[in-house]
Amino acid sequence: MATAARTSARLPEAKNVASALDRALSAGKGILRLSPTWVPRSFLHPGKRVRLHPDDYYAYGLDRGGIDERWFASTTEAANEGRVPDEGLSWCVFDGERFLLRDAVAEGGAKLVGTAIWDRYKKWPVYSKFFDNMGPIPHHMHQSFDDAKLVGQEGKPESYYFPPQYNNCDNNFPYT
């Protein structure tokens, strides 16, 4: 993959996440730099508006599907069949090393995500992503927190925003 996502994969993992996190937060004045997180879906076709190099849309192979999502500040693994071990997870990149945002949140707790979020969830529970599909996504639903809890899962509140800067063409269906 010619993107920064695969470039960061070549960096060594930080041996001490706490130390790397403190140094990165200090240098960034509270801001962490994250490498792009690209996620393919085998059941959708990419709209090719997320500004990937053309060779990268099927970088994981045709059987894995095309990359049609970019996830932001993700601590959630993608639930894809045949996925790579860190698929969906955001990597913090600093000083020639990398560490998972998920590990940084576990280490930094309230200092990183704020007291209100940490006290309630003990993690970063936010899903932020760009969708870039050629056509509409299949009809689906996500359970509420209460309903999901009944089957040992977590709820997933979800909404969509399609920025006009990335949606200057409607592809074959202008709505989801």
C-alpha positions as YAML, in Angstrom:
chain: A
units: angstrom
residues:
- id: 1
  name: MET
  ca: [0.00, 0.00, 0.00]
- id: 2
  name: ALA
  ca: [1.50, 3.32, -1.03]
- id: 3
  name: THR
  ca: [-0.36, 5.28, 1.64]
- id: 4
  name: ALA
  ca: [0.85, 6.63, 4.95]
- id: 5
  name: ALA
  ca: [-1.06, 3.81, 6.68]
- id: 6
  name: ARG
  ca: [1.39, 1.22, 5.39]
- id: 7
  name: THR
  ca: [4.32, 3.59, 5.87]
- id: 8
  name: SER
  ca: [3.54, 3.79, 9.59]
- id: 9
  name: ALA
  ca: [3.42, -0.03, 9.71]
- id: 10
  name: ARG
  ca: [7.14, -0.02, 9.00]
- id: 11
  name: LEU
  ca: [7.84, 1.98, 12.16]
- id: 12
  name: PRO
  ca: [8.76, 0.04, 15.30]
- id: 13
  name: GLU
  ca: [6.20, -0.17, 18.07]
- id: 14
  name: ALA
  ca: [7.01, 1.89, 21.16]
- id: 15
  name: LYS
  ca: [8.34, -0.31, 23.96]
- id: 16
  name: ASN
  ca: [6.81, 1.92, 26.64]
- id: 17
  name: VAL
  ca: [3.43, 3.38, 25.66]
- id: 18
  name: ALA
  ca: [3.19, 5.60, 28.75]
- id: 19
  name: SER
  ca: [6.52, 7.26, 28.00]
- id: 20
  name: ALA
  ca: [5.81, 7.59, 24.26]
- id: 21
  name: LEU
  ca: [2.35, 9.01, 25.01]
- id: 22
  name: ASP
  ca: [3.71, 11.62, 27.43]
- id: 23
  name: ARG
  ca: [6.41, 12.69, 24.98]
- id: 24
  name: ALA
  ca: [3.95, 12.86, 22.06]
- id: 25
  name: LEU
  ca: [1.39, 14.86, 24.04]
- id: 26
  name: SER
  ca: [4.06, 17.26, 25.26]
- id: 27
  name: ALA
  ca: [5.55, 17.79, 21.79]
- id: 28
  name: GLY
  ca: [2.09, 18.15, 20.22]
- id: 29
  name: LYS
  ca: [0.81, 20.46, 22.97]
- id: 30
  name: GLY
  ca: [-1.96, 17.97, 23.76]
- id: 31
  name: ILE
  ca: [-2.53, 16.76, 20.20]
- id: 32
  name: LEU
  ca: [-1.59, 13.28, 18.98]
- id: 33
  name: ARG
  ca: [-0.71, 12.64, 15.34]
- id: 34
  name: LEU
  ca: [-2.49, 9.58, 13.96]
- id: 35
  name: SER
  ca: [-1.73, 7.72, 10.76]
- id: 36
  name: PRO
  ca: [-4.68, 7.16, 8.40]
- id: 37
  name: THR
  ca: [-6.82, 4.10, 9.12]
- id: 38
  name: TRP
  ca: [-8.27, 2.55, 5.96]
- id: 39
  name: VAL
  ca: [-10.92, -0.18, 6.09]
- id: 40
  name: PRO
  ca: [-12.09, -2.34, 3.16]
- id: 41
  name: ARG
  ca: [-15.57, -3.83, 2.84]
- id: 42
  name: SER
  ca: [-16.14, -6.93, 0.73]
- id: 43
  name: PHE
  ca: [-19.82, -6.15, 0.16]
- id: 44
  name: LEU
  ca: [-19.47, -2.57, -1.16]
- id: 45
  name: HIS
  ca: [-17.66, -0.85, -4.00]
- id: 46
  name: PRO
  ca: [-15.46, 2.17, -3.22]
- id: 47
  name: GLY
  ca: [-16.57, 5.52, -4.60]
- id: 48
  name: LYS
  ca: [-12.91, 6.53, -4.99]
- id: 49
  name: ARG
  ca: [-13.30, 9.97, -3.43]
- id: 50
  name: VAL
  ca: [-11.16, 9.52, -0.30]
- id: 51
  name: ARG
  ca: [-8.03, 10.47, -2.21]
- id: 52
  name: LEU
  ca: [-6.21, 7.17, -2.09]
- id: 53
  name: HIS
  ca: [-3.72, 6.29, -4.79]
- id: 54
  name: PRO
  ca: [-5.58, 4.21, -7.43]
- id: 55
  name: ASP
  ca: [-3.37, 1.19, -6.68]
- id: 56
  name: ASP
  ca: [-4.47, 1.22, -3.04]
- id: 57
  name: TYR
  ca: [-8.23, 0.73, -3.30]
- id: 58
  name: TYR
  ca: [-7.82, -3.07, -3.43]
- id: 59
  name: ALA
  ca: [-4.50, -3.24, -1.58]
- id: 60
  name: TYR
  ca: [-5.71, -6.07, 0.66]
- id: 61
  name: GLY
  ca: [-6.82, -8.17, -2.34]
- id: 62
  name: LEU
  ca: [-10.04, -8.50, -4.32]
- id: 63
  name: ASP
  ca: [-11.43, -11.05, -1.85]
- id: 64
  name: ARG
  ca: [-11.20, -8.48, 0.97]
- id: 65
  name: GLY
  ca: [-13.02, -5.85, -1.05]
- id: 66
  name: GLY
  ca: [-12.18, -2.26, -1.82]
- id: 67
  name: ILE
  ca: [-11.23, 0.39, 0.70]
- id: 68
  name: ASP
  ca: [-14.30, 2.57, 1.14]
- id: 69
  name: GLU
  ca: [-13.92, 3.79, 4.71]
- id: 70
  name: ARG
  ca: [-11.43, 5.94, 6.56]
- id: 71
  name: TRP
  ca: [-11.70, 5.73, 10.33]
- id: 72
  name: PHE
  ca: [-10.61, 8.53, 12.65]
- id: 73
  name: ALA
  ca: [-9.22, 8.17, 16.18]
- id: 74
  name: SER
  ca: [-10.39, 4.56, 16.29]
- id: 75
  name: THR
  ca: [-9.93, 2.16, 19.18]
- id: 76
  name: THR
  ca: [-12.23, -0.41, 17.57]
- id: 77
  name: GLU
  ca: [-11.13, -3.37, 15.48]
- id: 78
  name: ALA
  ca: [-12.95, -3.77, 12.19]
- id: 79
  name: ALA
  ca: [-15.25, -6.80, 12.18]
- id: 80
  name: ASN
  ca: [-14.15, -8.03, 8.76]
- id: 81
  name: GLU
  ca: [-13.56, -11.63, 7.76]
- id: 82
  name: GLY
  ca: [-9.87, -12.30, 7.09]
- id: 83
  name: ARG
  ca: [-8.82, -8.92, 8.48]
- id: 84
  name: VAL
  ca: [-5.27, -7.96, 9.37]
- id: 85
  name: PRO
  ca: [-4.65, -7.90, 13.15]
- id: 86
  name: ASP
  ca: [-4.79, -4.10, 13.57]
- id: 87
  name: GLU
  ca: [-7.51, -3.40, 10.99]
- id: 88
  name: GLY
  ca: [-9.61, -0.44, 12.07]
- id: 89
  name: LEU
  ca: [-7.27, 0.62, 14.87]
- id: 90
  name: SER
  ca: [-5.58, 4.02, 14.79]
- id: 91
  name: TRP
  ca: [-1.85, 4.27, 15.33]
- id: 92
  name: CYS
  ca: [-0.23, 7.26, 17.05]
- id: 93
  name: VAL
  ca: [3.00, 8.17, 15.29]
- id: 94
  name: PHE
  ca: [5.74, 10.06, 17.10]
- id: 95
  name: ASP
  ca: [9.52, 10.32, 16.98]
- id: 96
  name: GLY
  ca: [10.02, 7.34, 14.66]
- id: 97
  name: GLU
  ca: [7.79, 5.02, 16.70]
- id: 98
  name: ARG
  ca: [4.14, 4.08, 16.77]
- id: 99
  name: PHE
  ca: [1.64, 2.94, 19.39]
- id: 100
  name: LEU
  ca: [-2.05, 2.10, 19.22]
- id: 101
  name: LEU
  ca: [-4.49, 4.80, 20.24]
- id: 102
  name: ARG
  ca: [-6.37, 2.03, 22.10]
- id: 103
  name: ASP
  ca: [-3.25, 1.42, 24.24]
- id: 104
  name: ALA
  ca: [-2.75, 5.15, 24.71]
- id: 105
  name: VAL
  ca: [-6.33, 5.51, 26.00]
- id: 106
  name: ALA
  ca: [-5.87, 2.56, 28.37]
- id: 107
  name: GLU
  ca: [-2.65, 4.14, 29.63]
- id: 108
  name: GLY
  ca: [-3.73, 7.79, 29.70]
- id: 109
  name: GLY
  ca: [-7.34, 7.35, 30.81]
- id: 110
  name: ALA
  ca: [-9.08, 10.57, 31.82]
- id: 111
  name: LYS
  ca: [-6.00, 12.62, 30.96]
- id: 112
  name: LEU
  ca: [-6.50, 11.67, 27.32]
- id: 113
  name: VAL
  ca: [-10.29, 11.40, 26.87]
- id: 114
  name: GLY
  ca: [-11.59, 13.55, 29.72]
- id: 115
  name: THR
  ca: [-13.06, 12.65, 33.07]
- id: 116
  name: ALA
  ca: [-16.70, 12.43, 31.98]
- id: 117
  name: ILE
  ca: [-15.99, 9.94, 29.18]
- id: 118
  name: TRP
  ca: [-13.45, 7.95, 31.18]
- id: 119
  name: ASP
  ca: [-15.67, 7.66, 34.26]
- id: 120
  name: ARG
  ca: [-18.62, 6.46, 32.19]
- id: 121
  name: TYR
  ca: [-16.98, 4.20, 29.58]
- id: 122
  name: LYS
  ca: [-13.38, 3.53, 30.69]
- id: 123
  name: LYS
  ca: [-12.43, 3.82, 27.00]
- id: 124
  name: TRP
  ca: [-12.86, 6.01, 23.90]
- id: 125
  name: PRO
  ca: [-16.36, 5.00, 22.70]
- id: 126
  name: VAL
  ca: [-16.53, 7.19, 19.59]
- id: 127
  name: TYR
  ca: [-16.78, 5.98, 15.99]
- id: 128
  name: SER
  ca: [-15.82, 8.61, 13.42]
- id: 129
  name: LYS
  ca: [-15.37, 7.68, 9.80]
- id: 130
  name: PHE
  ca: [-15.72, 8.73, 6.19]
- id: 131
  name: PHE
  ca: [-17.80, 6.43, 4.01]
- id: 132
  name: ASP
  ca: [-16.99, 6.42, 0.31]
- id: 133
  name: ASN
  ca: [-19.27, 4.01, -1.48]
- id: 134
  name: MET
  ca: [-20.16, 3.85, -5.16]
- id: 135
  name: GLY
  ca: [-23.76, 2.95, -4.31]
- id: 136
  name: PRO
  ca: [-26.02, 2.87, -1.26]
- id: 137
  name: ILE
  ca: [-25.02, 0.85, 1.77]
- id: 138
  name: PRO
  ca: [-27.24, -2.15, 2.53]
- id: 139
  name: HIS
  ca: [-30.17, -1.59, 4.84]
- id: 140
  name: HIS
  ca: [-29.07, -2.40, 8.36]
- id: 141
  name: MET
  ca: [-29.60, -1.40, 11.95]
- id: 142
  name: HIS
  ca: [-27.59, -1.15, 15.11]
- id: 143
  name: GLN
  ca: [-28.99, -2.07, 18.47]
- id: 144
  name: SER
  ca: [-29.44, 0.43, 21.28]
- id: 145
  name: PHE
  ca: [-27.16, 0.05, 24.28]
- id: 146
  name: ASP
  ca: [-29.94, -1.61, 26.30]
- id: 147
  name: ASP
  ca: [-30.89, -4.10, 23.59]
- id: 148
  name: ALA
  ca: [-27.29, -4.96, 22.74]
- id: 149
  name: LYS
  ca: [-26.49, -5.59, 26.39]
- id: 150
  name: LEU
  ca: [-29.09, -8.41, 26.39]
- id: 151
  name: VAL
  ca: [-26.89, -10.38, 23.98]
- id: 152
  name: GLY
  ca: [-23.51, -9.41, 25.45]
- id: 153
  name: GLN
  ca: [-22.75, -6.68, 22.92]
- id: 154
  name: GLU
  ca: [-22.49, -2.90, 22.90]
- id: 155
  name: GLY
  ca: [-24.91, -0.54, 21.24]
- id: 156
  name: LYS
  ca: [-23.79, 1.62, 18.37]
- id: 157
  name: PRO
  ca: [-25.38, 5.03, 17.98]
- id: 158
  name: GLU
  ca: [-24.75, 6.07, 14.42]
- id: 159
  name: SER
  ca: [-25.33, 9.02, 12.15]
- id: 160
  name: TYR
  ca: [-23.90, 10.08, 8.80]
- id: 161
  name: TYR
  ca: [-22.49, 13.28, 7.36]
- id: 162
  name: PHE
  ca: [-21.28, 13.48, 3.79]
- id: 163
  name: PRO
  ca: [-19.01, 16.52, 3.41]
- id: 164
  name: PRO
  ca: [-19.51, 18.24, 0.06]
- id: 165
  name: GLN
  ca: [-15.73, 18.49, -0.39]
- id: 166
  name: TYR
  ca: [-15.61, 14.69, -0.73]
- id: 167
  name: ASN
  ca: [-18.94, 14.28, -2.47]
- id: 168
  name: ASN
  ca: [-18.76, 16.42, -5.58]
- id: 169
  name: CYS
  ca: [-20.32, 13.57, -7.57]
- id: 170
  name: ASP
  ca: [-23.27, 11.37, -6.64]
- id: 171
  name: ASN
  ca: [-21.83, 8.15, -8.12]
- id: 172
  name: ASN
  ca: [-24.74, 5.84, -8.95]
- id: 173
  name: PHE
  ca: [-26.96, 6.75, -5.99]
- id: 174
  name: PRO
  ca: [-26.80, 10.08, -4.14]
- id: 175
  name: TYR
  ca: [-28.20, 8.87, -0.81]
- id: 176
  name: THR
  ca: [-27.55, 6.23, 1.80]
...
